[in-house]
Tab-separated table of N, CA and C in Angstrom:
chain	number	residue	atom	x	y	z
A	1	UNK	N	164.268	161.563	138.680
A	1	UNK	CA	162.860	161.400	139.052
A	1	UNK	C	162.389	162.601	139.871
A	2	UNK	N	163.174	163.232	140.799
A	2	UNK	CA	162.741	164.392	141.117
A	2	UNK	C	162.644	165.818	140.872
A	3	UNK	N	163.476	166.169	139.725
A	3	UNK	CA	163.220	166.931	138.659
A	3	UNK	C	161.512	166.658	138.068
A	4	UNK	N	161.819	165.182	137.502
A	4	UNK	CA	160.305	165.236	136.657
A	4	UNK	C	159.269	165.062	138.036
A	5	UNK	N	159.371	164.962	138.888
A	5	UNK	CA	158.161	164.865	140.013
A	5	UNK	C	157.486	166.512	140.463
A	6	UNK	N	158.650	167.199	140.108
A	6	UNK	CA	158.609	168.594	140.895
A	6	UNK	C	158.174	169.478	139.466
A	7	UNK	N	158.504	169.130	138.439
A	7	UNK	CA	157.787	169.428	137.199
A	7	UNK	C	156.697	169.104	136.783
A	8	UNK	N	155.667	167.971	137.036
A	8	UNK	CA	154.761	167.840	136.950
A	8	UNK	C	153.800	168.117	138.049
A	9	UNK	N	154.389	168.569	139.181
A	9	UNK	CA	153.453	168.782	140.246
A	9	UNK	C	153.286	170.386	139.924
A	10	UNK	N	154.459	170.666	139.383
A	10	UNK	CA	154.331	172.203	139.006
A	10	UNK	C	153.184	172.663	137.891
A	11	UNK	N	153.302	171.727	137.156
A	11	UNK	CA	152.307	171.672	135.622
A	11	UNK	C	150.823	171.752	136.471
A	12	UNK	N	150.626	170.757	137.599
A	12	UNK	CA	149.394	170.422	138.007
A	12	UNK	C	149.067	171.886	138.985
A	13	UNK	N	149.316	172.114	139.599
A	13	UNK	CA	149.231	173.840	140.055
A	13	UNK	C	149.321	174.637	139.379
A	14	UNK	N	149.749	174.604	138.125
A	14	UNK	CA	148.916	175.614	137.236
A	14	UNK	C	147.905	174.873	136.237
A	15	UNK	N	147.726	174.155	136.218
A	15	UNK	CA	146.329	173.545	135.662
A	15	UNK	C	145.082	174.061	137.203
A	16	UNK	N	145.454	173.805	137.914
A	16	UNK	CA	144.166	173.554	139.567
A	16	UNK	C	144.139	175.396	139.727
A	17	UNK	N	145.156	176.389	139.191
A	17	UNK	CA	144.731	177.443	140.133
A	17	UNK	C	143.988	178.164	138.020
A	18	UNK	N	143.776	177.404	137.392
A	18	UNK	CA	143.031	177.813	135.944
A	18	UNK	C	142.106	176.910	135.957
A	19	UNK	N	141.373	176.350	136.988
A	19	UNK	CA	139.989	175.525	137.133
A	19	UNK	C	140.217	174.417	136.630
A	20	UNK	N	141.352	174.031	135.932
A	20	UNK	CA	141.215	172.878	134.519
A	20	UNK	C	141.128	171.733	135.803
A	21	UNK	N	140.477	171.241	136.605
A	21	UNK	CA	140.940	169.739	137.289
A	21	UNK	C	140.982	168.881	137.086
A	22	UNK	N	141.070	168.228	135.911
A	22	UNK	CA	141.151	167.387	134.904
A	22	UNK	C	142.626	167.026	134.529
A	23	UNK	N	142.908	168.350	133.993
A	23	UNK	CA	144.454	168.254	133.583
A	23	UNK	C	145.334	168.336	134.928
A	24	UNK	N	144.865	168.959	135.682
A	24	UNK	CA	145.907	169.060	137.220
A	24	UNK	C	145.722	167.781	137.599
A	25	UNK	N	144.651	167.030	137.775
A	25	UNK	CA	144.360	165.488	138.436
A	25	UNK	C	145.697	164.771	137.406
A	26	UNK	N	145.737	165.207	136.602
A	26	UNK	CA	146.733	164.131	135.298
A	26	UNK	C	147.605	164.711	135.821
A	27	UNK	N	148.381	165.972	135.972
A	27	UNK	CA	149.365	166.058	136.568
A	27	UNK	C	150.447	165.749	137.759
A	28	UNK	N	149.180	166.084	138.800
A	28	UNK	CA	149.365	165.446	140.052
A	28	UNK	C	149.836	163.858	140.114
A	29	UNK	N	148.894	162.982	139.144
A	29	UNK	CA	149.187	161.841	139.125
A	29	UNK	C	150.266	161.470	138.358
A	30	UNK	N	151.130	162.109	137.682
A	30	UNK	CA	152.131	161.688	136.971
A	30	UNK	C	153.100	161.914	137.880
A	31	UNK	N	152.822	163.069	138.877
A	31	UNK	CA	154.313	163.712	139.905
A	31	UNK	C	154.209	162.433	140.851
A	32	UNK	N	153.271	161.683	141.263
A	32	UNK	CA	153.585	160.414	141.898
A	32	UNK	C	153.919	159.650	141.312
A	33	UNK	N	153.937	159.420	139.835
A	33	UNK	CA	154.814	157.907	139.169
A	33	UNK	C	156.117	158.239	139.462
A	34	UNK	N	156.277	159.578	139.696
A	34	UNK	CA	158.039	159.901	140.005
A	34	UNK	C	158.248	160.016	141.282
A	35	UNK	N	157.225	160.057	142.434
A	35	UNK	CA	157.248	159.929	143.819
A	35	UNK	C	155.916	160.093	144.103
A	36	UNK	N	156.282	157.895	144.619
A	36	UNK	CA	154.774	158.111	144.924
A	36	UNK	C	154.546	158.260	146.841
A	37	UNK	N	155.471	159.407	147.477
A	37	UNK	CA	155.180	159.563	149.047
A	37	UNK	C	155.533	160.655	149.249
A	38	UNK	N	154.982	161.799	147.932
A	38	UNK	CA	154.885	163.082	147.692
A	38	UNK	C	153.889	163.197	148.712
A	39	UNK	N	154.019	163.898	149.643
A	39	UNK	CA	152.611	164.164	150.508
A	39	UNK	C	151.186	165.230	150.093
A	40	UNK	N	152.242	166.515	149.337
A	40	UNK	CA	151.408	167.395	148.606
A	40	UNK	C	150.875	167.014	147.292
A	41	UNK	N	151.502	166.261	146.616
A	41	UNK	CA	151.188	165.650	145.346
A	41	UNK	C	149.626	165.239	145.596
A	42	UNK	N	149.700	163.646	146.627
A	42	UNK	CA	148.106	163.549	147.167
A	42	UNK	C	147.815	164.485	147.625
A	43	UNK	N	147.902	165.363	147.949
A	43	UNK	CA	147.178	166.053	148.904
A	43	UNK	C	146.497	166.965	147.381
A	44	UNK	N	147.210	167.833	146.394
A	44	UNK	CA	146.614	168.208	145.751
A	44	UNK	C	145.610	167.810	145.000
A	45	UNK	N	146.123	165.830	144.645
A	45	UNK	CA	145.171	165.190	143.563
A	45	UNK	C	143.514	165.083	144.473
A	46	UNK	N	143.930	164.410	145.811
A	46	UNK	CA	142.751	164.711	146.583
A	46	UNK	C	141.853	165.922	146.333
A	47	UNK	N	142.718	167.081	146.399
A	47	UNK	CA	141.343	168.449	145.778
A	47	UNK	C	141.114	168.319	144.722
A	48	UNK	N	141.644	167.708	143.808
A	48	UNK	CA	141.258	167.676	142.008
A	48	UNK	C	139.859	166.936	142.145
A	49	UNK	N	139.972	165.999	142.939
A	49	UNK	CA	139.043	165.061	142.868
A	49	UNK	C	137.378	165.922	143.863
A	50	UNK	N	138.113	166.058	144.735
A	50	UNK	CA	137.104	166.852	145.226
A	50	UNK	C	136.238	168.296	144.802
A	51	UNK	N	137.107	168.657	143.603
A	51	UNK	CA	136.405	169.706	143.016
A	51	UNK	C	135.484	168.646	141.891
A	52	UNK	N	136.209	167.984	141.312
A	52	UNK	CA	135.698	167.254	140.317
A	52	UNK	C	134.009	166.353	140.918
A	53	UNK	N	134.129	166.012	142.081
A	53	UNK	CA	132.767	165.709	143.017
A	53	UNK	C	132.987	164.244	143.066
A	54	UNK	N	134.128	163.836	143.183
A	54	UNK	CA	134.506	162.641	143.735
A	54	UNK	C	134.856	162.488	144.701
A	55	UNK	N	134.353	162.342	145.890
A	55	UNK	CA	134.745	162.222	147.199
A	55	UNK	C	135.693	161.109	147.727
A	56	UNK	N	135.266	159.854	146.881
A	56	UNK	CA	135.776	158.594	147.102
A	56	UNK	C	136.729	158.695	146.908
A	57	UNK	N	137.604	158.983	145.707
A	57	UNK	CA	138.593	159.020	145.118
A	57	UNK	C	139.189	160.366	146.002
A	58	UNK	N	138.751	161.149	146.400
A	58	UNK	CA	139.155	162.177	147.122
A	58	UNK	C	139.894	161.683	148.293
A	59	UNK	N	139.194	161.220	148.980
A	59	UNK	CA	139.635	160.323	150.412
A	59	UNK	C	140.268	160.051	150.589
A	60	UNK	N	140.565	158.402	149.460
A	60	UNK	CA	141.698	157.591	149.174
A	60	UNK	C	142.979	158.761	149.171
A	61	UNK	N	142.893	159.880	148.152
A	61	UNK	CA	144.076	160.453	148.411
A	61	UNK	C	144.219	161.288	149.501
A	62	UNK	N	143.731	161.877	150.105
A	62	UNK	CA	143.584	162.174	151.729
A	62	UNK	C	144.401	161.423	152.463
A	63	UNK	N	144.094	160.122	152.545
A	63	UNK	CA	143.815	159.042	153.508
A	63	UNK	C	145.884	158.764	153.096
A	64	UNK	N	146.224	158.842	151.380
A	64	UNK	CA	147.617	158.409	151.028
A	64	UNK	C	148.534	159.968	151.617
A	65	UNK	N	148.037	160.839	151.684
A	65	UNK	CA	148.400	162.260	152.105
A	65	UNK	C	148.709	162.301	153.345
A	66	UNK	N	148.237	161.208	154.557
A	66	UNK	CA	148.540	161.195	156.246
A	66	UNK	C	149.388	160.518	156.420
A	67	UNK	N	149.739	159.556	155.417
A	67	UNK	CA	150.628	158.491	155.538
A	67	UNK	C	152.304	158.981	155.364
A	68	UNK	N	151.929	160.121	154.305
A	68	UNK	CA	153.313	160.968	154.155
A	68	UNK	C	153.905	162.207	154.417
A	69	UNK	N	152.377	163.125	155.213
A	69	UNK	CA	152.528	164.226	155.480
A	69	UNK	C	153.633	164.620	156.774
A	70	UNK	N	153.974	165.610	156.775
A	70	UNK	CA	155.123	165.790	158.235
A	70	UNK	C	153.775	166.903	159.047
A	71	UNK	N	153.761	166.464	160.315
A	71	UNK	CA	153.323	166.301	161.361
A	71	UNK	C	152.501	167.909	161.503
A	72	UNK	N	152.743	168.811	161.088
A	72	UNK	CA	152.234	170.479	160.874
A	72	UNK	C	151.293	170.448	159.674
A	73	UNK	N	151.777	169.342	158.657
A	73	UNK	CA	150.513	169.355	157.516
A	73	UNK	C	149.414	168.696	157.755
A	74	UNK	N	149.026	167.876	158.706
A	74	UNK	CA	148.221	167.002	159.331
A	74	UNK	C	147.214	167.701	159.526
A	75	UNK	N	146.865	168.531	160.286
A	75	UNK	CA	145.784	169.199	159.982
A	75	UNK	C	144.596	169.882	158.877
A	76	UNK	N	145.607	170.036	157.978
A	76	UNK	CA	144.927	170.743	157.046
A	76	UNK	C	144.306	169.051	155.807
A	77	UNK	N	145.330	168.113	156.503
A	77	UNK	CA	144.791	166.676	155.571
A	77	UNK	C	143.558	166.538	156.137
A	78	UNK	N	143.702	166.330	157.530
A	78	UNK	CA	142.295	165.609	158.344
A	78	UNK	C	141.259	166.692	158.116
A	79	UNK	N	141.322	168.073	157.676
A	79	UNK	CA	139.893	168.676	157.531
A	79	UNK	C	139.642	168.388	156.175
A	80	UNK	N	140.510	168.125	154.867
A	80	UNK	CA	139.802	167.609	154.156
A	80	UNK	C	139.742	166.365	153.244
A	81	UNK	N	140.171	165.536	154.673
A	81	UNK	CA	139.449	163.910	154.749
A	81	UNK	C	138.426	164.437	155.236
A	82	UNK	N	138.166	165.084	156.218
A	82	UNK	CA	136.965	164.804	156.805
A	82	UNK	C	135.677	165.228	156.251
A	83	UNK	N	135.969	166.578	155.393
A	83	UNK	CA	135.071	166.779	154.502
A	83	UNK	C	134.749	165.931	153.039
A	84	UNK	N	135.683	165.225	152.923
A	84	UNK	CA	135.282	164.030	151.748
A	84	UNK	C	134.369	162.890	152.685
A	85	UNK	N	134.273	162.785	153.859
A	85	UNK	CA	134.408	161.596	154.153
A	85	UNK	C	132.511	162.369	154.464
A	86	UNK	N	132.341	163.541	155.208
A	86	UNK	CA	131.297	164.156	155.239
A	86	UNK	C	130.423	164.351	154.102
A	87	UNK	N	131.214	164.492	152.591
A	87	UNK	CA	130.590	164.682	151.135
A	87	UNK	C	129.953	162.814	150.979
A	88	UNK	N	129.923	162.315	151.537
A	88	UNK	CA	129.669	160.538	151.278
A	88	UNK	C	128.392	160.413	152.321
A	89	UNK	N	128.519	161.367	153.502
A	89	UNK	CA	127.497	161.081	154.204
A	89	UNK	C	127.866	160.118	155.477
A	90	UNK	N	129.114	160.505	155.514
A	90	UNK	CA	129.951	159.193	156.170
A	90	UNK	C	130.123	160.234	158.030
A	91	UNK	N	129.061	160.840	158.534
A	91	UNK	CA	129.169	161.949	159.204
A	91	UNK	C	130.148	161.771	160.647
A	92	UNK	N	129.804	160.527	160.966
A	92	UNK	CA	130.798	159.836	162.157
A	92	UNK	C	132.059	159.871	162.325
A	93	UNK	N	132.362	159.402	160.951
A	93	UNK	CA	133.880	159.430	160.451
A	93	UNK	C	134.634	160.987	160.396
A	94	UNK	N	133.146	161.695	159.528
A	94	UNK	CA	133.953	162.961	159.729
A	94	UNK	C	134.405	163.755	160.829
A	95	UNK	N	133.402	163.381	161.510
A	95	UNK	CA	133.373	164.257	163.136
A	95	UNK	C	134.476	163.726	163.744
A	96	UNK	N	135.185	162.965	163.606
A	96	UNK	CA	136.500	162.331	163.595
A	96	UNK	C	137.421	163.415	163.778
A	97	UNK	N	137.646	163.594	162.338
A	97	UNK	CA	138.934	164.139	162.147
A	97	UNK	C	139.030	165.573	162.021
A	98	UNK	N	137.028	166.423	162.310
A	98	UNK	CA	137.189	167.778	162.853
A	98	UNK	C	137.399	167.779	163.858
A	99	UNK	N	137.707	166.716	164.457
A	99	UNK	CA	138.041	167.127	166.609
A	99	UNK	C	139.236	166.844	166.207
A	100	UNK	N	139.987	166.550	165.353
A	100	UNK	CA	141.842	166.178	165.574
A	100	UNK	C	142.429	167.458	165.264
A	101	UNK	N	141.195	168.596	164.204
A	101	UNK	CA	142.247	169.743	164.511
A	101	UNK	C	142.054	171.067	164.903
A	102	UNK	N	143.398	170.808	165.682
A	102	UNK	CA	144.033	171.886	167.021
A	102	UNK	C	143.332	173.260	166.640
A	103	UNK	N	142.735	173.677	168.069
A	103	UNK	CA	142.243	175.368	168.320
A	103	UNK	C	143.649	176.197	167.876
A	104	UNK	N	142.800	176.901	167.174
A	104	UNK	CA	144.259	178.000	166.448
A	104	UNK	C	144.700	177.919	165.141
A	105	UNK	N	144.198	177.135	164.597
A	105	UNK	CA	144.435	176.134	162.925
A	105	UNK	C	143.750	176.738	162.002
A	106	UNK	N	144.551	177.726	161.223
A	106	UNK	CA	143.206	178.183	160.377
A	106	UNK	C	142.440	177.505	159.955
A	107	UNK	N	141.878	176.160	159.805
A	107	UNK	CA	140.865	175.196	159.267
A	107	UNK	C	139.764	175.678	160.436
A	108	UNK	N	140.349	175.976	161.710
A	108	UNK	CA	139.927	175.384	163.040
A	108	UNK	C	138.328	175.422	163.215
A	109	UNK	N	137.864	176.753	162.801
A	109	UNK	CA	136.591	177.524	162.693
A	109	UNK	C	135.780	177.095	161.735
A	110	UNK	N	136.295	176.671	160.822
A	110	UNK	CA	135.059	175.648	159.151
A	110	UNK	C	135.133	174.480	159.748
A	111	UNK	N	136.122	174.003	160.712
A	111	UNK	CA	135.845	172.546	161.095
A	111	UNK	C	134.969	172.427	162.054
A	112	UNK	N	135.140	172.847	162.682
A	112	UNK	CA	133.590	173.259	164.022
A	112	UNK	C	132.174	173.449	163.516
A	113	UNK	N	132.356	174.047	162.780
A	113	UNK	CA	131.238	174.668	161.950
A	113	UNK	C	130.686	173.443	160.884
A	114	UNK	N	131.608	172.401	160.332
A	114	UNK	CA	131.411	171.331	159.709
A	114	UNK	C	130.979	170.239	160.481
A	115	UNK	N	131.619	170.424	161.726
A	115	UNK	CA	131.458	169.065	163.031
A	115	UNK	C	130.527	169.285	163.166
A	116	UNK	N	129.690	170.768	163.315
A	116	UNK	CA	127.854	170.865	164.397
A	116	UNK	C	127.365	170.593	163.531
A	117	UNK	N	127.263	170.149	162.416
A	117	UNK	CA	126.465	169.854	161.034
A	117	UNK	C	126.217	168.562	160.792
A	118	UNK	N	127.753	167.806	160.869
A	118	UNK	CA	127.754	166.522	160.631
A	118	UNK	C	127.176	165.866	162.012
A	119	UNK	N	127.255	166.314	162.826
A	119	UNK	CA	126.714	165.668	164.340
A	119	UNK	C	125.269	166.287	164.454
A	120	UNK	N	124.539	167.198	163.711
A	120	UNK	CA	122.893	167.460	163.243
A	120	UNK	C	122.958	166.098	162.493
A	121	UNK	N	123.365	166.313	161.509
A	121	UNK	CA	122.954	164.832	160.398
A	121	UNK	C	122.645	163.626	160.910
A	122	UNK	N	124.134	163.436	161.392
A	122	UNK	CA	124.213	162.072	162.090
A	122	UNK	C	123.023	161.484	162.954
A	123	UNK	N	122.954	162.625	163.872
A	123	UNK	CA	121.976	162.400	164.523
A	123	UNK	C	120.664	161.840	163.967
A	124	UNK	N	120.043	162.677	162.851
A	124	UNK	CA	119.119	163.086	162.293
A	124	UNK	C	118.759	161.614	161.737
A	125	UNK	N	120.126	161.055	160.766
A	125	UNK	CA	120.294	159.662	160.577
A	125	UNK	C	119.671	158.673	161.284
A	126	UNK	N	120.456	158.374	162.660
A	126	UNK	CA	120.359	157.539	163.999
A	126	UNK	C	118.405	157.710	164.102
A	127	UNK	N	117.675	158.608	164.041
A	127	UNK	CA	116.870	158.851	164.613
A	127	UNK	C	115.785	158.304	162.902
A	128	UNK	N	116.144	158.981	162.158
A	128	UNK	CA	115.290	158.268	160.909
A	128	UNK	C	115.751	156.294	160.962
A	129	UNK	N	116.742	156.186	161.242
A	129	UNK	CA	116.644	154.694	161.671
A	129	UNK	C	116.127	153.622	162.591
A	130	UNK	N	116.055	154.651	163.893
A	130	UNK	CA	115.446	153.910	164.689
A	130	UNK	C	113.656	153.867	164.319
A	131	UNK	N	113.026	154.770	163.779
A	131	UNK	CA	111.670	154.887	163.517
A	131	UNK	C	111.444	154.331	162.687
A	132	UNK	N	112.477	154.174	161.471
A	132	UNK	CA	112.112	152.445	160.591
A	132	UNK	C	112.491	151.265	160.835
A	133	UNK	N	113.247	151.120	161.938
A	133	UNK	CA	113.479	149.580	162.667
A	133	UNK	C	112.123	149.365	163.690
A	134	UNK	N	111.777	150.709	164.288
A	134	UNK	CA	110.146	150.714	164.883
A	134	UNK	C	108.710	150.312	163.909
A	135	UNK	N	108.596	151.055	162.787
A	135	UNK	CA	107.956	150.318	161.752
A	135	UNK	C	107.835	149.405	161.501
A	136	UNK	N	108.855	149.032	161.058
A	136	UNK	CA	109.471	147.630	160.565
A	136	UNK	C	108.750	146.578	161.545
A	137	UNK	N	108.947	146.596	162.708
A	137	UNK	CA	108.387	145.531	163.941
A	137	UNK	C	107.483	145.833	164.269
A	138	UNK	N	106.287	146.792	163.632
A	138	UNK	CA	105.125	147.551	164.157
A	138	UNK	C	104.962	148.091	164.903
A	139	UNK	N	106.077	149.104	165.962
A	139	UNK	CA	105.602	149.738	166.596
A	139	UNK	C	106.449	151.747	166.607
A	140	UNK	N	104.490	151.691	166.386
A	140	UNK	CA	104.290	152.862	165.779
A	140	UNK	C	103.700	153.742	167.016
């Protein structure tokens, strides 16, 4: 099983670095029928999905990617959970997991830069809500 796990994850990295994300998503997902607590495996199918503009499905593998990652890959999961979780509009959540990673991280600088954005939004959110819960009760 780990022969064929490490062979199909191989197939799927060269499908993902030839744009195909289609065929790498199939790949990726076959290297988990042969291990499914491959940490990079999710972690790659997660970008398949996220190129593909599935965030949801992105996440989920994100989210299966923390569960198995060793403790130095963690970072680079939580910036992009957090940017799936930011692609949903989910801005709270994201601002999450750009403060979990560490100054010095090459992510470190797109995550900051993603956090002042998602915490504009958010905001922006909070504030288009409260003026239609004000509406809403007539006061304008």
């Amino acid at each position: 099983a780990s022969d064929r796990n490490h062979s199909a994850y191989l197939c799927g990295v060269e499908h993902y670095k030839a744009t195909n994300f289609y065929l790498a998503a199939q790949s990726f997902s076959e290297a988990l029928e042969y291990w499914l607590e491959d940490s990079q495996a999710w972690f790659a199918l997660g970008n398949c999905y996220d190129e593909m503009g599935s965030p949801r499905k992105a996440e989920q593998c994100f989210r299966a990617a923390l569960e198995h990652s060793p403790p130095k890959k963690l970072p680079d999961v939580y910036y992009n959970l957090g940017n799936s979780l930011y692609d949903q509009n989910q801005f709270a959540a994201a601002i999450d997991f750009y403060r979990m990673i560490p100054d010095g991280h090459q992510a470190y600088v797109d995550a900051q830069k993603n956090l002042s954005r998602a915490g504009e939004l958010n905001e922006k959110r909070k504030a288009e809500q409260t003026d239609a819960v004000d509406h809403s009760h007539g006061l304008s």
